[in-house]
Amino acid sequence: MEKNNRLALFDFDGTITTGDTFIPFIKYTKGKFEFLKGAILLSPYIILYSISAYPNWKLKEKFIRKYFKGMEISELEEYGQNFANEVLPGMIRPKAIEEINELNSLGYQLFIVTASHKSWILPWAENFDFQIISTEWEVEKGLITGKIKGLNCYGEEKKSRINKELDLNNFEHIVGYGDTDGDIPMLSLCKKTKFKPFR
């Protein structure tokens, strides 16, 4: 079926999956011991974030810098491919797969809009004809710098990125799927919304 006037926008972490994928990905690439060592060093920032005294994107940069600064982007993508094959399938909500397959059968154009990096999502998402709008990491000379490129794809930035990527006037049917307050700006663009739908 031709995919023309139907659009579905999905959050990924916690909506399609049973929880966050960034921390499991760090543990997968660095090992649990190295993850714990880094988490201890980052704990003051984690505590500040937990009491809303430190922004989400800054904490994310701290994690990216700690665990991935200096890594070749090609190595990150290789880890992402393996994580998507070995770990991610066990984190996917079965009801989400049912809904995704149904939307594909109805001719929906599918997008994942996520604050995570696409390296460990795209290899899985391509199996379902998803396109991805995600947080980008800065890369110089093939190496990860530890900084976010542009803005973290969360909250209002999700809405902004969708509007840059798509002309929503071209879609008669727009359905959105999310599970946190950070998805509400994205869901505001949709004619039909489903909040925590696969639990």
mmCIF file of C-alpha atoms in Angstrom:
data_model
loop_
_atom_site.group_PDB
_atom_site.id
_atom_site.type_symbol
_atom_site.label_atom_id
_atom_site.label_comp_id
_atom_site.label_asym_id
_atom_site.label_seq_id
_atom_site.Cartn_x
_atom_site.Cartn_y
_atom_site.Cartn_z
ATOM 1 C CA MET A 1 0.000 0.000 0.000
ATOM 2 C CA GLU A 2 1.293 3.452 -0.907
ATOM 3 C CA LYS A 3 2.323 5.464 2.131
ATOM 4 C CA ASN A 4 0.925 8.924 1.506
ATOM 5 C CA ASN A 5 -1.407 10.697 3.898
ATOM 6 C CA ARG A 6 -0.984 8.598 7.054
ATOM 7 C CA LEU A 7 1.714 9.282 9.638
ATOM 8 C CA ALA A 8 2.603 7.639 12.955
ATOM 9 C CA LEU A 9 5.050 9.266 15.388
ATOM 10 C CA PHE A 10 6.580 7.073 18.091
ATOM 11 C CA ASP A 11 8.692 7.831 21.096
ATOM 12 C CA PHE A 12 11.122 4.933 21.586
ATOM 13 C CA ASP A 13 12.443 4.578 25.152
ATOM 14 C CA GLY A 14 9.657 3.420 27.447
ATOM 15 C CA THR A 15 7.039 3.472 24.685
ATOM 16 C CA ILE A 16 8.205 0.831 22.201
ATOM 17 C CA THR A 17 10.688 -0.548 24.746
ATOM 18 C CA THR A 18 10.164 -1.554 28.365
ATOM 19 C CA GLY A 19 12.524 1.194 29.535
ATOM 20 C CA ASP A 20 15.477 3.440 28.770
ATOM 21 C CA THR A 21 18.015 2.036 26.284
ATOM 22 C CA PHE A 22 20.931 4.455 26.807
ATOM 23 C CA ILE A 23 22.097 2.950 30.119
ATOM 24 C CA PRO A 24 21.838 -0.660 28.863
ATOM 25 C CA PHE A 25 23.793 0.403 25.773
ATOM 26 C CA ILE A 26 26.550 1.908 27.923
ATOM 27 C CA LYS A 27 26.720 -1.308 29.972
ATOM 28 C CA TYR A 28 26.850 -3.320 26.744
ATOM 29 C CA THR A 29 29.720 -1.305 25.270
ATOM 30 C CA LYS A 30 31.755 -0.669 28.425
ATOM 31 C CA GLY A 31 30.794 -3.475 30.794
ATOM 32 C CA LYS A 32 28.932 -3.173 34.085
ATOM 33 C CA PHE A 33 32.054 -2.452 36.144
ATOM 34 C CA GLU A 34 33.187 0.474 33.981
ATOM 35 C CA PHE A 35 29.629 1.747 33.920
ATOM 36 C CA LEU A 36 29.425 1.722 37.728
ATOM 37 C CA LYS A 37 32.787 3.484 38.089
ATOM 38 C CA GLY A 38 31.602 6.232 35.781
ATOM 39 C CA ALA A 39 28.193 6.468 37.438
ATOM 40 C CA ILE A 40 29.852 7.027 40.818
ATOM 41 C CA LEU A 41 31.858 9.912 39.377
ATOM 42 C CA LEU A 42 28.734 11.357 37.776
ATOM 43 C CA SER A 43 26.536 10.815 40.860
ATOM 44 C CA PRO A 44 26.564 14.497 41.983
ATOM 45 C CA TYR A 45 25.042 15.478 38.625
ATOM 46 C CA ILE A 46 22.594 12.578 38.739
ATOM 47 C CA ILE A 47 21.393 13.733 42.174
ATOM 48 C CA LEU A 48 21.006 17.322 40.957
ATOM 49 C CA TYR A 49 19.028 16.097 37.954
ATOM 50 C CA SER A 50 16.784 14.002 40.205
ATOM 51 C CA ILE A 51 15.736 17.130 42.101
ATOM 52 C CA SER A 52 15.290 19.131 38.862
ATOM 53 C CA ALA A 53 18.388 21.241 39.553
ATOM 54 C CA TYR A 54 20.345 20.084 36.494
ATOM 55 C CA PRO A 55 19.011 19.898 32.922
ATOM 56 C CA ASN A 56 18.462 16.627 31.096
ATOM 57 C CA TRP A 57 20.678 17.534 28.136
ATOM 58 C CA LYS A 58 23.643 18.526 30.300
ATOM 59 C CA LEU A 59 23.489 15.243 32.202
ATOM 60 C CA LYS A 60 23.329 13.380 28.903
ATOM 61 C CA GLU A 61 26.443 15.208 27.682
ATOM 62 C CA LYS A 62 28.231 14.209 30.884
ATOM 63 C CA PHE A 63 27.451 10.574 30.113
ATOM 64 C CA ILE A 64 28.433 10.861 26.449
ATOM 65 C CA ARG A 65 31.730 12.530 27.385
ATOM 66 C CA LYS A 66 32.497 9.997 30.110
ATOM 67 C CA TYR A 67 31.840 6.849 28.125
ATOM 68 C CA PHE A 68 32.172 7.713 24.432
ATOM 69 C CA LYS A 69 34.472 10.715 23.949
ATOM 70 C CA GLY A 70 37.255 9.785 21.516
ATOM 71 C CA MET A 71 35.482 6.672 20.201
ATOM 72 C CA GLU A 72 35.327 6.342 16.423
ATOM 73 C CA ILE A 73 31.802 6.830 15.137
ATOM 74 C CA SER A 74 32.223 3.647 13.089
ATOM 75 C CA GLU A 75 32.916 1.715 16.310
ATOM 76 C CA LEU A 76 29.797 3.193 17.931
ATOM 77 C CA GLU A 77 27.736 2.110 14.934
ATOM 78 C CA GLU A 78 29.181 -1.410 15.117
ATOM 79 C CA TYR A 79 28.295 -1.622 18.814
ATOM 80 C CA GLY A 80 24.848 -0.269 17.928
ATOM 81 C CA GLN A 81 24.289 -2.960 15.308
ATOM 82 C CA ASN A 82 25.250 -5.698 17.752
ATOM 83 C CA PHE A 83 23.158 -4.222 20.580
ATOM 84 C CA ALA A 84 20.158 -3.993 18.262
ATOM 85 C CA ASN A 85 20.575 -7.653 17.346
ATOM 86 C CA GLU A 86 21.429 -9.079 20.773
ATOM 87 C CA VAL A 87 19.796 -6.913 23.459
ATOM 88 C CA LEU A 88 17.076 -4.733 21.991
ATOM 89 C CA PRO A 89 14.680 -7.535 20.946
ATOM 90 C CA GLY A 90 14.326 -8.498 24.618
ATOM 91 C CA MET A 91 13.348 -4.919 25.508
ATOM 92 C CA ILE A 92 10.624 -4.468 22.877
ATOM 93 C CA ARG A 93 7.019 -4.529 24.055
ATOM 94 C CA PRO A 94 5.105 -7.268 22.160
ATOM 95 C CA LYS A 95 1.989 -5.084 21.896
ATOM 96 C CA ALA A 96 4.102 -2.398 20.235
ATOM 97 C CA ILE A 97 5.134 -4.861 17.514
ATOM 98 C CA GLU A 98 1.479 -5.732 16.922
ATOM 99 C CA GLU A 99 0.579 -2.045 16.547
ATOM 100 C CA ILE A 100 3.564 -1.307 14.287
ATOM 101 C CA ASN A 101 2.692 -4.212 11.979
ATOM 102 C CA GLU A 102 -0.928 -3.047 11.875
ATOM 103 C CA LEU A 103 0.105 0.499 10.956
ATOM 104 C CA ASN A 104 2.399 -0.806 8.225
ATOM 105 C CA SER A 105 -0.453 -2.850 6.798
ATOM 106 C CA LEU A 106 -2.615 0.301 6.726
ATOM 107 C CA GLY A 107 0.016 2.273 4.818
ATOM 108 C CA TYR A 108 1.261 4.568 7.575
ATOM 109 C CA GLN A 109 4.583 6.331 7.267
ATOM 110 C CA LEU A 110 6.414 5.516 10.506
ATOM 111 C CA PHE A 111 8.797 7.751 12.447
ATOM 112 C CA ILE A 112 10.640 7.206 15.709
ATOM 113 C CA VAL A 113 11.324 10.531 17.425
ATOM 114 C CA THR A 114 13.814 9.952 20.205
ATOM 115 C CA ALA A 115 16.290 11.584 22.547
ATOM 116 C CA SER A 116 18.534 8.531 22.152
ATOM 117 C CA HIS A 117 21.237 8.244 19.489
ATOM 118 C CA LYS A 118 20.171 6.432 16.338
ATOM 119 C CA SER A 119 23.192 4.082 16.297
ATOM 120 C CA TRP A 120 21.506 1.407 18.427
ATOM 121 C CA ILE A 121 17.933 2.056 17.239
ATOM 122 C CA LEU A 122 18.221 2.306 13.439
ATOM 123 C CA PRO A 123 19.404 -1.297 12.848
ATOM 124 C CA TRP A 124 16.240 -2.528 14.588
ATOM 125 C CA ALA A 125 13.915 0.161 13.241
ATOM 126 C CA GLU A 126 14.822 -0.461 9.601
ATOM 127 C CA ASN A 127 13.170 -3.882 9.846
ATOM 128 C CA PHE A 128 9.830 -2.097 10.256
ATOM 129 C CA ASP A 129 10.390 0.692 7.688
ATOM 130 C CA PHE A 130 10.829 3.360 10.375
ATOM 131 C CA GLN A 131 12.603 6.622 9.723
ATOM 132 C CA ILE A 132 14.340 8.207 12.695
ATOM 133 C CA ILE A 133 14.556 11.703 14.134
ATOM 134 C CA SER A 134 17.024 11.587 17.017
ATOM 135 C CA THR A 135 19.530 13.424 19.159
ATOM 136 C CA GLU A 136 22.775 13.768 17.216
ATOM 137 C CA TRP A 137 26.233 13.534 18.744
ATOM 138 C CA GLU A 138 29.015 15.828 17.580
ATOM 139 C CA VAL A 139 31.728 14.085 15.539
ATOM 140 C CA GLU A 140 35.046 15.577 14.412
ATOM 141 C CA LYS A 141 37.463 13.696 12.165
ATOM 142 C CA GLY A 142 35.477 10.529 12.733
ATOM 143 C CA LEU A 143 35.703 10.764 16.530
ATOM 144 C CA ILE A 144 32.926 11.458 19.053
ATOM 145 C CA THR A 145 33.657 14.738 20.869
ATOM 146 C CA GLY A 146 31.383 14.102 23.849
ATOM 147 C CA LYS A 147 28.987 16.913 22.941
ATOM 148 C CA ILE A 148 25.453 16.918 21.616
ATOM 149 C CA LYS A 149 25.150 18.343 18.101
ATOM 150 C CA GLY A 150 22.350 20.897 18.151
ATOM 151 C CA LEU A 151 19.683 20.314 20.791
ATOM 152 C CA ASN A 152 18.624 17.204 22.677
ATOM 153 C CA CYS A 153 15.609 15.733 20.864
ATOM 154 C CA TYR A 154 13.279 15.967 23.859
ATOM 155 C CA GLY A 155 10.197 17.982 24.739
ATOM 156 C CA GLU A 156 9.693 21.020 22.511
ATOM 157 C CA GLU A 157 12.686 19.982 20.397
ATOM 158 C CA LYS A 158 10.804 16.872 19.302
ATOM 159 C CA LYS A 159 8.031 19.092 17.977
ATOM 160 C CA SER A 160 10.520 21.444 16.306
ATOM 161 C CA ARG A 161 12.420 18.622 14.612
ATOM 162 C CA ILE A 162 9.236 17.018 13.298
ATOM 163 C CA ASN A 163 8.106 20.321 11.793
ATOM 164 C CA LYS A 164 11.511 20.757 10.134
ATOM 165 C CA GLU A 165 11.474 17.223 8.744
ATOM 166 C CA LEU A 166 7.839 16.960 7.651
ATOM 167 C CA ASP A 167 5.044 19.087 6.237
ATOM 168 C CA LEU A 168 2.231 17.889 8.458
ATOM 169 C CA ASN A 169 -0.344 19.482 6.162
ATOM 170 C CA ASN A 170 0.330 16.578 3.800
ATOM 171 C CA PHE A 171 -1.104 14.077 6.280
ATOM 172 C CA GLU A 172 -4.796 13.474 6.859
ATOM 173 C CA HIS A 173 -4.200 10.959 9.649
ATOM 174 C CA ILE A 174 -1.520 11.562 12.297
ATOM 175 C CA VAL A 175 -1.257 9.294 15.335
ATOM 176 C CA GLY A 176 1.289 9.704 18.128
ATOM 177 C CA TYR A 177 2.633 7.351 20.804
ATOM 178 C CA GLY A 178 4.453 8.466 23.965
ATOM 179 C CA ASP A 179 4.931 7.757 27.644
ATOM 180 C CA THR A 180 6.356 10.859 29.389
ATOM 181 C CA ASP A 181 5.840 14.613 29.663
ATOM 182 C CA GLY A 182 8.735 14.977 27.207
ATOM 183 C CA ASP A 183 6.494 13.502 24.499
ATOM 184 C CA ILE A 184 3.560 15.870 25.009
ATOM 185 C CA PRO A 185 4.791 18.552 22.542
ATOM 186 C CA MET A 186 5.113 15.820 19.883
ATOM 187 C CA LEU A 187 1.681 14.439 20.716
ATOM 188 C CA SER A 188 0.178 17.929 20.383
ATOM 189 C CA LEU A 189 0.869 17.670 16.640
ATOM 190 C CA CYS A 190 -1.241 14.511 16.326
ATOM 191 C CA LYS A 191 -4.933 14.095 15.604
ATOM 192 C CA LYS A 192 -4.995 10.896 17.644
ATOM 193 C CA THR A 193 -2.734 10.147 20.610
ATOM 194 C CA LYS A 194 -1.938 7.035 22.632
ATOM 195 C CA PHE A 195 -0.160 7.509 25.964
ATOM 196 C CA LYS A 196 1.543 4.467 27.534
ATOM 197 C CA PRO A 197 -0.488 2.298 25.155
ATOM 198 C CA PHE A 198 1.448 -0.977 25.222
ATOM 199 C CA ARG A 199 1.658 -1.717 28.960
#
